Coordinates of C-alpha atoms in Angstrom, one line a residue:
M262 CA 0.0 0.0 0.0
A263 CA 1.0 3.6 -0.6
G264 CA 1.1 6.1 2.2
I265 CA -1.3 9.0 1.6
Y266 CA -3.6 8.8 -1.4
I267 CA -4.6 12.2 -2.8
I268 CA -8.3 12.1 -3.9
K269 CA -8.8 14.1 -7.1
D270 CA -12.2 12.6 -8.3
L271 CA -15.5 13.8 -6.9
D272 CA -17.0 10.3 -7.0
Q273 CA -14.0 9.1 -4.8
L274 CA -14.8 11.9 -2.4
K275 CA -18.5 11.0 -2.3
A276 CA -17.6 7.3 -1.7
L277 CA -15.5 8.3 1.4
S278 CA -18.3 10.6 2.6
D279 CA -20.4 7.5 3.3
P280 CA -19.9 6.1 6.9
F281 CA -20.2 2.5 6.0
R282 CA -17.7 2.7 3.2
V283 CA -15.3 4.4 5.5
R284 CA -15.7 1.5 8.0
L285 CA -15.2 -0.9 5.2
M286 CA -12.1 0.9 4.0
F287 CA -10.5 0.9 7.4
K288 CA -10.8 -2.9 7.5
L289 CA -9.1 -3.0 4.1
I290 CA -6.4 -0.7 5.4
E291 CA -5.5 -3.2 8.1
R292 CA -5.2 -6.2 5.9
P293 CA -6.6 -8.0 2.9
Y294 CA -10.1 -9.5 3.2
T295 CA -12.4 -11.5 1.1
G296 CA -16.1 -10.5 0.6
Q297 CA -17.1 -13.6 2.6
Q298 CA -14.9 -12.5 5.5
L299 CA -16.2 -9.0 5.5
S300 CA -19.8 -10.2 5.3
E301 CA -19.2 -12.1 8.5
I302 CA -17.5 -9.2 10.2
F303 CA -20.2 -6.7 9.4
E304 CA -23.1 -9.2 9.5
L305 CA -24.3 -8.2 6.0
S306 CA -25.1 -10.2 2.9
R307 CA -22.2 -11.1 0.6
A308 CA -24.1 -9.5 -2.2
R309 CA -24.1 -6.1 -0.4
I310 CA -20.5 -6.4 0.6
H311 CA -19.5 -7.3 -3.0
Y312 CA -21.4 -4.4 -4.3
H313 CA -19.4 -2.0 -2.1
L314 CA -16.1 -3.7 -2.9
K315 CA -16.7 -3.5 -6.6
E316 CA -17.6 0.2 -6.3
L317 CA -14.4 0.9 -4.3
E318 CA -12.4 -1.1 -6.8
K319 CA -13.9 0.8 -9.8
L320 CA -13.1 4.1 -8.1
G321 CA -9.5 3.0 -7.6
L322 CA -9.7 3.1 -3.8
A323 CA -9.4 -0.7 -3.3
E324 CA -7.8 -3.5 -5.3
I325 CA -7.5 -7.2 -5.5
V326 CA -4.1 -8.1 -4.0
K327 CA -4.2 -11.9 -4.1
T328 CA -6.5 -14.9 -5.0
E329 CA -6.8 -18.3 -3.4
E330 CA -8.7 -21.4 -4.5
K331 CA -10.8 -23.0 -1.8
N332 CA -13.2 -25.9 -2.6
G333 CA -12.9 -25.1 -6.2
I334 CA -13.9 -21.5 -5.7
I335 CA -11.5 -18.6 -6.4
Q336 CA -11.5 -16.3 -3.4
K337 CA -10.4 -12.7 -4.1
F338 CA -8.7 -10.7 -1.4
Y339 CA -9.2 -6.9 -1.4
Q340 CA -7.1 -4.2 0.2
S341 CA -7.1 -0.5 0.3
V342 CA -4.7 1.2 -2.1
A343 CA -3.3 3.5 0.7
T344 CA -3.2 3.9 4.4
G345 CA -4.6 7.4 4.4
F346 CA -6.6 9.7 2.2
Y347 CA -6.7 13.4 1.6
P348 CA -8.6 15.6 -0.8
H349 CA -6.9 17.5 -3.7
S350 CA -7.2 21.3 -3.6
S351 CA -9.4 21.1 -6.7
L352 CA -12.1 19.5 -4.6
F353 CA -12.1 22.1 -1.9
P354 CA -15.4 23.8 -3.2
H355 CA -17.2 20.6 -2.1
T356 CA -17.0 21.5 1.5
K357 CA -19.9 19.3 2.7
E358 CA -18.4 16.1 1.3
I359 CA -14.9 17.0 2.5
S360 CA -16.2 17.7 6.0
D361 CA -18.2 14.5 6.1
M362 CA -15.2 12.4 4.8
K363 CA -12.8 13.9 7.4
Q364 CA -15.3 13.4 10.2
Y365 CA -16.1 9.8 9.3
L366 CA -12.4 9.0 8.9
M367 CA -11.5 10.5 12.2
L368 CA -14.4 8.7 14.0
E369 CA -13.2 5.4 12.5
M370 CA -9.7 6.2 13.6
M371 CA -11.0 6.7 17.1
E372 CA -12.9 3.4 16.9
Q373 CA -9.7 1.7 15.8
T374 CA -7.7 3.3 18.6
T375 CA -10.3 2.1 21.2
S376 CA -10.2 -1.4 19.8
K377 CA -6.4 -1.5 19.9
L378 CA -6.4 -0.1 23.5
L379 CA -8.9 -2.7 24.7
S380 CA -6.9 -5.6 23.2
A381 CA -3.5 -4.3 24.4
P382 CA -1.6 -6.6 26.8
S383 CA -1.7 -5.4 30.4
E384 CA 2.1 -5.0 30.5
A385 CA 1.8 -2.4 27.7
L386 CA 0.1 -0.1 30.2
E387 CA 2.5 -0.7 33.1
D388 CA 5.4 1.6 33.6
V389 CA 8.7 -0.2 34.0
D390 CA 10.3 2.6 36.1
S391 CA 9.3 4.8 39.0
S392 CA 9.7 8.2 37.3
E393 CA 7.0 10.7 37.9
D394 CA 7.7 12.5 34.6
P395 CA 5.0 11.5 32.1
S396 CA 7.5 12.0 29.2
E397 CA 9.5 9.1 30.7
S398 CA 6.5 6.7 30.4
N399 CA 6.5 3.7 28.0
M400 CA 3.1 4.8 26.6
L401 CA 1.6 8.1 25.2
A402 CA -1.7 9.4 26.4
S403 CA -2.5 13.1 26.6
S404 CA -5.1 15.7 25.8
W405 CA -4.3 19.4 25.4
E406 CA -6.1 22.6 24.7
I407 CA -4.3 25.6 23.4
Q408 CA -5.2 29.0 21.9
A409 CA -3.0 29.7 18.8
S410 CA -3.2 31.1 15.3
E411 CA -4.1 28.8 12.4
D412 CA -0.5 29.2 11.1
T413 CA 1.0 28.1 14.4
F414 CA -1.3 25.0 14.4
K415 CA -0.3 24.2 10.8
W416 CA 3.3 24.4 11.9
Y417 CA 2.6 21.9 14.7
I418 CA 1.0 19.5 12.3
K419 CA 4.0 19.6 9.9
E420 CA 6.4 19.0 12.9
Q421 CA 4.3 16.0 13.9
F422 CA 4.7 14.5 10.4
K423 CA 8.4 15.2 10.5
L424 CA 8.7 13.5 13.9
M425 CA 6.9 10.4 12.7
E426 CA 9.2 10.2 9.7
E427 CA 12.2 10.5 12.0
L428 CA 10.7 7.8 14.3
D429 CA 10.2 5.5 11.2
R430 CA 13.8 6.2 10.0
R431 CA 15.3 5.4 13.4
A432 CA 13.2 2.3 13.8
E433 CA 14.3 1.0 10.4
A434 CA 18.0 1.2 11.5
E435 CA 17.4 -0.8 14.7
E436 CA 18.0 -4.5 15.2
A437 CA 14.9 -6.6 14.7
S438 CA 15.5 -8.4 18.0
S439 CA 15.2 -5.1 20.0
K440 CA 11.9 -4.0 18.5
K441 CA 8.5 -4.0 20.0
R442 CA 5.3 -3.0 18.2
Y443 CA 3.6 0.3 19.0
F444 CA 0.3 1.8 17.8
V445 CA 0.4 5.6 17.5
S446 CA -2.7 7.7 17.0
N447 CA -2.8 11.6 16.9
Y448 CA -5.7 14.1 16.8
G449 CA -6.0 17.8 16.7
F450 CA -8.8 20.1 15.5
R451 CA -10.5 23.4 16.3
V452 CA -13.3 23.6 18.8
E453 CA -15.8 26.4 19.5
E454 CA -16.0 26.1 23.3
P455 CA -13.4 25.4 26.0
V456 CA -13.0 21.8 26.8
F457 CA -11.1 22.2 30.1
E458 CA -11.9 24.6 33.0
R459 CA -9.5 25.1 35.9
V460 CA -10.8 26.7 39.1
K461 CA -8.1 28.0 41.4
D462 CA -8.2 27.2 45.0
K463 CA -10.1 30.0 46.8
D464 CA -7.3 30.4 49.3
Q465 CA -4.7 31.1 46.6

């Protein structure tokens, strides 16, 4: 799979503005699936699943990556063409579809994060040292609220991508025997009302 796929076609954008197709795409991002496997996961008919798979394939968002024969039947395994999707600037006039797509993608990312957290081994959430500094922990969990200009927030997003690229580069250079698997999920978006409210002690 590629990294980020730039959506340039309105029909592709509309396909990813549908909540079920986004759920389906996230399964196909994780690994290849057959229509039968997906029908069991989503508890839907194979005909309905195959309809959506064919539409995603026709739009160039999913593809057949392998086939297997089982009991004389050829099984087709579908997978997403990328691990992430982002609209091309030419589609920016379609604000409703873009907003829906981003919202559904982020919601599905949150569902994925929840699923990974609930299935994480208990030792993954245990600190191995006695440090009281959260940055010394073996896991990452934080929520922040700041007031900043849009330019400053865009700078932060770019730095986050650079940091992930550096993490990937350093990890590639490490010995396989020393590696552990980590799931990383980041969010950040503008809100209208304050999320956190701090009340100072009345004696201060």
